[in-house]
Short mmCIF file of C-alpha atoms in Angstrom, two decimals:
data_model
loop_
_atom_site.label_atom_id
_atom_site.label_comp_id
_atom_site.label_asym_id
_atom_site.label_seq_id
_atom_site.Cartn_x
_atom_site.Cartn_y
_atom_site.Cartn_z
CA MET A 845 -26.89 14.44 30.23
CA ASN A 846 -29.56 12.02 28.56
CA SER A 847 -29.23 11.25 24.38
CA ILE A 848 -30.99 13.91 23.45
CA VAL A 849 -28.72 16.64 24.92
CA ILE A 850 -25.52 15.39 23.67
CA GLY A 851 -27.18 14.31 20.40
CA ALA A 852 -28.01 18.89 20.57
CA VAL A 853 -24.38 18.94 21.55
CA ILE A 854 -22.43 17.20 19.17
CA ALA A 855 -24.69 18.83 15.91
CA LEU A 856 -23.88 21.94 17.36
CA SER A 857 -20.03 20.92 17.63
CA MET A 858 -19.89 20.03 14.30
CA ALA A 859 -22.57 23.04 12.70
CA GLN A 860 -19.74 24.68 11.34
CA GLN A 861 -18.67 23.81 7.26
CA THR A 862 -15.92 25.11 5.75
CA ASP A 863 -15.65 24.75 1.85
CA THR A 864 -13.01 25.63 -0.39
CA THR A 865 -11.62 25.12 -3.71
CA VAL A 866 -7.61 26.07 -4.78
CA ALA A 867 -5.68 25.67 -7.55
CA ALA A 868 -3.12 23.13 -7.45
CA ASN A 869 -1.04 25.41 -9.76
CA GLY A 870 2.43 22.68 -9.79
CA ALA A 871 1.59 21.21 -6.57
CA THR A 872 2.42 17.65 -6.02
CA LEU A 873 2.07 16.67 -2.43
CA LEU A 874 -1.00 17.02 -0.41
CA ASN A 875 -0.14 17.22 3.21
CA LEU A 876 -2.76 16.81 6.64
CA GLU A 877 -2.78 16.06 10.09
CA ASN A 878 -6.16 15.03 12.45
CA THR A 879 -6.42 15.45 15.36
CA GLY A 880 -9.85 13.33 15.09
CA GLY A 881 -12.75 12.90 12.30
CA GLN A 882 -12.95 11.04 9.30
CA ILE A 883 -10.26 12.14 6.24
CA THR A 884 -11.34 11.10 2.94
CA VAL A 885 -9.70 11.89 -0.15
CA THR A 886 -10.75 11.42 -3.55
CA THR A 887 -9.28 12.87 -7.04
CA TRP A 888 -10.42 14.45 -9.98
CA ASP A 889 -8.77 15.58 -13.56
CA ARG A 890 -9.07 19.29 -12.28
CA ASP A 891 -5.61 21.04 -11.20
CA GLU A 892 -7.40 21.89 -8.18
CA VAL A 893 -8.20 20.75 -4.87
CA ARG A 894 -11.35 21.02 -2.82
CA ILE A 895 -11.69 20.90 0.98
CA ARG A 896 -14.59 20.29 2.42
CA ALA A 897 -14.55 20.01 6.56
CA GLY A 898 -16.95 19.76 8.90
CA HIS A 899 -15.86 21.09 12.49
CA SER A 900 -16.71 23.12 15.68
CA SER A 901 -17.69 26.92 15.25
CA ARG A 902 -13.96 28.24 16.98
CA THR A 903 -12.47 26.19 14.83
CA SER A 904 -10.85 27.36 11.54
CA VAL A 905 -9.01 25.44 8.55
CA LYS A 906 -6.36 26.99 6.82
CA VAL A 907 -4.53 25.67 3.64
CA ARG A 908 -1.11 26.92 2.66
CA ARG A 909 1.28 26.62 0.09
CA ARG A 910 5.38 25.83 0.33
CA ARG A 911 7.60 24.00 -1.87
CA GLY A 912 5.69 22.56 -3.87
CA ALA A 913 3.03 21.10 -1.09
CA ILE A 914 -0.34 22.33 0.22
CA THR A 915 -0.57 21.71 3.32
CA ILE A 916 -4.13 21.73 5.52
CA GLU A 917 -4.54 22.19 8.70
CA ALA A 918 -7.04 23.34 11.20
CA GLU A 919 -6.48 25.75 14.38
CA SER A 920 -8.69 26.64 17.24
CA ARG A 921 -9.66 29.72 18.39
CA ARG A 922 -9.66 28.83 22.29
CA GLY A 923 -8.56 25.10 23.69
CA PRO A 924 -7.82 22.38 21.48
CA THR A 925 -8.56 21.65 17.80
CA THR A 926 -12.17 19.61 17.89
CA ILE A 927 -12.91 17.11 15.59
CA VAL A 928 -12.67 17.93 12.54
CA ASP A 929 -14.57 15.49 9.40
CA TYR A 930 -12.51 16.14 5.85
CA GLU A 931 -13.28 15.25 2.75
CA ILE A 932 -11.04 16.53 -0.09
CA THR A 933 -10.99 16.07 -3.63
CA VAL A 934 -7.02 16.07 -5.46
CA PRO A 935 -5.12 16.09 -8.89
CA ARG A 936 -5.50 12.48 -9.37
CA SER A 937 -1.84 12.49 -9.98
CA MET A 938 -0.69 13.98 -6.32
CA ASP A 939 1.14 12.44 -3.67
CA LEU A 940 -1.52 12.39 -0.45
CA ARG A 941 0.93 12.07 3.17
CA LEU A 942 -1.97 11.73 5.44
CA GLU A 943 -1.73 11.49 9.69
CA GLY A 944 -4.04 11.31 12.28
CA MET A 945 -4.44 10.09 15.78
CA PHE A 946 -8.55 9.07 16.23
CA SER A 947 -9.18 9.09 12.53
CA ASP A 948 -10.39 7.12 9.64
CA ILE A 949 -8.93 7.47 6.76
CA THR A 950 -9.81 6.62 3.10
CA VAL A 951 -8.41 6.98 -0.22
CA GLU A 952 -10.06 6.37 -3.75
CA GLY A 953 -8.40 6.89 -7.09
CA ALA A 954 -5.24 7.86 -6.47
CA ASP A 955 -2.44 7.47 -9.03
CA GLY A 956 0.65 8.93 -6.60
CA ASP A 957 2.31 7.89 -4.01
CA VAL A 958 0.08 7.56 -0.70
CA SER A 959 0.91 7.89 3.39
CA ALA A 960 -1.89 6.94 5.52
CA GLU A 961 -1.12 6.60 9.27
CA THR A 962 -3.65 6.94 12.34
CA MET A 963 -3.65 5.84 15.79
CA ARG A 964 -7.10 4.81 16.56
CA GLY A 965 -9.30 3.66 13.04
CA ASN A 966 -8.96 2.17 9.72
CA VAL A 967 -7.09 2.70 6.41
CA THR A 968 -8.47 2.30 3.40
CA ILE A 969 -7.02 2.75 0.22
CA ARG A 970 -7.99 1.79 -3.15
CA GLY A 971 -5.53 2.69 -6.06
CA GLY A 972 -1.80 4.16 -5.90
CA ASP A 973 0.73 3.83 -7.97
CA GLY A 974 4.27 3.84 -6.36
CA GLN A 975 4.63 4.07 -2.62
CA VAL A 976 2.00 2.93 -0.72
CA ARG A 977 2.43 3.08 3.04
CA ALA A 978 -0.18 2.43 5.41
CA SER A 979 0.12 1.82 9.49
CA SER A 980 -2.50 1.55 12.56
CA THR A 981 -1.82 1.01 15.62
CA THR A 982 -5.50 0.01 16.86
CA GLY A 983 -7.75 -0.81 13.57
CA ALA A 984 -7.46 -2.61 10.35
CA VAL A 985 -5.92 -2.04 6.62
CA ARG A 986 -7.24 -2.47 3.44
CA ILE A 987 -4.99 -2.01 0.58
CA GLU A 988 -6.84 -2.29 -3.46
CA ASP A 989 -5.70 -2.54 -6.59
CA ALA A 990 -2.05 -0.66 -5.78
CA ARG A 991 0.79 -0.76 -8.20
CA GLY A 992 4.24 -0.46 -6.92
CA ALA A 993 6.01 -0.49 -3.54
CA ILE A 994 3.45 -1.68 -0.72
CA GLU A 995 4.09 -1.13 2.90
CA VAL A 996 1.52 -2.17 5.58
CA GLU A 997 1.41 -1.96 9.70
CA THR A 998 -0.92 -2.94 11.92
CA VAL A 999 -0.71 -3.80 15.70
CA ALA A 1000 -4.12 -4.83 16.99
CA ASP A 1001 -5.82 -5.93 13.58
CA ASP A 1002 -6.09 -7.25 10.24
CA ILE A 1003 -4.20 -6.49 7.03
CA ARG A 1004 -6.15 -7.32 3.49
CA ILE A 1005 -4.30 -6.49 -0.06
CA VAL A 1006 -6.56 -7.73 -2.58
CA GLY A 1007 -5.99 -7.81 -6.45
CA SER A 1008 -2.20 -5.53 -6.13
CA SER A 1009 0.81 -5.45 -7.61
CA GLY A 1010 4.94 -4.76 -7.70
CA THR A 1011 6.31 -5.34 -3.74
CA ILE A 1012 4.21 -6.21 -1.19
CA VAL A 1013 5.37 -5.78 2.96
CA ALA A 1014 3.36 -6.62 5.59
CA GLU A 1015 3.71 -6.93 9.33
CA SER A 1016 1.56 -7.18 12.00
CA VAL A 1017 1.53 -7.96 15.97
CA GLY A 1018 -1.56 -9.37 16.79
CA GLY A 1019 -3.41 -9.67 13.60
CA SER A 1020 -4.14 -11.55 10.33
CA ILE A 1021 -2.27 -10.92 6.62
CA ILE A 1022 -4.87 -11.78 4.08
CA LEU A 1023 -3.15 -10.95 0.55
CA GLU A 1024 -6.00 -12.17 -2.66
CA ASP A 1025 -5.38 -12.20 -5.89
CA VAL A 1026 -2.06 -10.59 -5.82
CA ASP A 1027 0.76 -10.19 -8.62
CA ALA A 1028 3.77 -8.88 -6.97
CA THR A 1029 7.18 -9.56 -7.60
CA ILE A 1030 8.44 -10.15 -3.87
CA VAL A 1031 6.12 -10.39 -0.57
CA GLU A 1032 7.12 -10.13 2.73
CA ALA A 1033 4.70 -10.85 5.40
CA GLY A 1034 5.25 -11.56 8.90
CA THR A 1035 2.89 -11.77 11.99
CA VAL A 1036 2.59 -12.77 15.58
CA GLY A 1037 -0.57 -13.63 16.53
CA GLY A 1038 -2.29 -14.49 14.04
CA ARG A 1039 -2.93 -15.94 10.51
CA ILE A 1040 -1.00 -15.38 7.07
CA ILE A 1041 -3.29 -16.19 4.09
CA PHE A 1042 -1.73 -16.14 0.10
CA ASN A 1043 -3.53 -16.50 -3.30
CA GLY A 1044 -1.66 -14.82 -6.15
CA ALA A 1045 1.14 -15.61 -8.61
CA VAL A 1046 4.53 -16.73 -8.45
CA HIS A 1047 6.91 -14.92 -11.10
CA ASP A 1048 10.17 -16.49 -11.57
CA GLY A 1049 13.15 -15.12 -9.41
CA GLY A 1050 10.72 -13.49 -7.60
CA GLU A 1051 10.59 -13.40 -3.59
CA TYR A 1052 8.29 -15.19 -1.43
CA LEU A 1053 8.70 -15.31 2.65
CA PHE A 1054 6.20 -16.17 5.01
CA SER A 1055 6.02 -15.87 8.83
CA THR A 1056 3.94 -16.31 11.93
CA HIS A 1057 4.48 -17.65 15.83
CA GLY A 1058 1.53 -19.52 15.78
CA GLY A 1059 -1.07 -18.82 13.36
CA THR A 1060 -1.85 -21.10 10.58
CA ILE A 1061 -0.31 -19.90 7.03
CA GLN A 1062 -2.34 -21.06 4.02
CA ILE A 1063 -0.99 -20.16 0.47
CA ALA A 1064 -2.17 -21.29 -3.02
CA ILE A 1065 -0.39 -20.86 -5.92
CA PRO A 1066 -0.45 -21.84 -9.61
CA GLY A 1067 1.17 -25.14 -9.81
CA SER A 1068 2.91 -24.16 -13.23
CA SER A 1069 4.85 -21.61 -10.94
CA ASN A 1070 9.04 -22.52 -11.47
CA VAL A 1071 9.88 -21.96 -7.34
CA SER A 1072 12.10 -23.53 -4.66
CA ILE A 1073 9.73 -24.16 -1.47
CA THR A 1074 11.16 -24.74 1.94
CA ALA A 1075 8.43 -25.01 5.03
CA ALA A 1076 9.18 -25.31 8.43
CA THR A 1077 7.49 -25.70 11.48
CA ILE A 1078 8.12 -26.71 14.91
CA TYR A 1079 5.11 -27.70 16.78
CA GLY A 1080 2.75 -27.72 13.51
CA SER A 1081 2.04 -29.44 10.96
CA ILE A 1082 2.75 -29.38 6.33
CA SER A 1083 0.67 -30.11 4.10
CA SER A 1084 0.36 -30.01 0.15
CA ASP A 1085 -0.91 -31.23 -2.92
CA LEU A 1086 1.18 -29.08 -5.24
CA PRO A 1087 3.18 -31.20 -7.71
CA GLY A 1088 6.53 -32.73 -6.57
CA ALA A 1089 5.76 -31.96 -2.77
CA PRO A 1090 6.21 -34.92 -0.64
CA GLN A 1091 3.44 -37.35 0.08
CA SER A 1092 4.22 -36.71 4.19
CA PHE A 1093 5.83 -34.42 6.02
CA ARG A 1094 7.71 -35.04 9.33
CA ARG A 1095 6.88 -32.45 12.83
CA GLY A 1096 9.86 -30.74 13.08
CA GLU A 1097 12.16 -30.80 10.14
CA ARG A 1098 12.55 -28.40 7.46
CA ALA A 1099 11.51 -29.74 3.98
CA SER A 1100 12.03 -28.42 0.52
CA PHE A 1101 11.33 -29.19 -2.70
CA THR A 1102 11.12 -27.69 -6.02
CA LEU A 1103 8.07 -26.44 -8.48
CA GLY A 1104 9.38 -26.23 -12.46
CA ASN A 1105 13.22 -24.71 -12.51
CA GLY A 1106 12.79 -23.40 -9.20
CA SER A 1107 13.86 -19.69 -10.06
CA ALA A 1108 11.80 -18.42 -7.64
CA THR A 1109 11.61 -18.53 -3.76
CA LEU A 1110 8.93 -19.89 -0.87
CA GLU A 1111 9.74 -19.83 2.13
CA VAL A 1112 6.88 -20.54 4.88
CA GLU A 1113 7.51 -20.57 8.73
CA THR A 1114 5.45 -21.04 11.62
CA PHE A 1115 6.64 -22.08 15.35
CA GLY A 1116 3.14 -23.65 16.29
CA GLY A 1117 0.95 -23.16 13.59
CA ARG A 1118 -0.03 -25.22 10.38
CA ILE A 1119 1.07 -24.73 7.22
CA ARG A 1120 -1.28 -25.15 3.77
CA LEU A 1121 0.33 -25.26 0.36
CA ARG A 1122 -1.84 -25.53 -2.47
CA ARG A 1123 -2.59 -25.22 -5.82
CA LEU A 1124 -4.77 -21.96 -7.12
CA VAL A 1125 -7.26 -23.87 -9.43
CA ALA A 1126 -8.94 -20.48 -10.05
CA SER A 1127 -7.77 -16.84 -10.93
CA GLY A 1128 -8.22 -15.19 -7.31
CA GLY A 1129 -8.92 -18.60 -5.61
CA GLY A 1130 -7.93 -21.66 -4.11
CA ASP A 1131 -8.06 -23.45 -1.38
CA VAL A 1132 -7.51 -21.44 1.42
CA ARG A 1133 -10.42 -22.68 3.82
#
């Protein structure tokens, strides 16, 4: 089948368009499961949910309401449900539970809890105030300007969290974890095959734990932080320009030193990678090259 015919088949399969708006009427949760296709959710100040969906002629999109939740489902008259691309607008405070198999998921401007999971695809969440959970088996996850309890998992791609606050737990098997300009009281970041980069605030009494098997860990924090620091690597190296740090570190030994009154805890471990502890020299920056 040549490219012209393939394009015509795709255009025909997505020729149908659903566009409907329903009153929220007190519903606080949106549920959506999608086999394949884009999921894009934006917000507004209306007490309504608008659903726009592109799909094949044999697929229909149903909206159901039960126990304070609005559920969106695609159904097919014959055979399995084909690709559905969703563009949904919800009240700003509505909680979201989004699941896809072969789906990219994007959420913009949500103030409620957000849960977004996909098997194959990227997840991007901008906003979120409460619980923010995101995972992808094959795809990257990016979180921006979220506040609250943030949990992120990937298997084969990177995690990037920017300008977010609250508590952060990030885990990856094969990807890197990059935390930029964060203002969290608790951070736990672990990856098997990637690197970890962190730059942000350290709060008194906070806990900051970073570990990787073979990757580099680069940490940039204000020199005025009150934190007890422990760093350990078996086959890698450790360096630091933080005040009070040892002038040199011995390979294979666990090193500890304190900034200020040491009320926060910072633990950094890597089996075979380098550890670089640096002074954060500007907001959102640091020596993290």
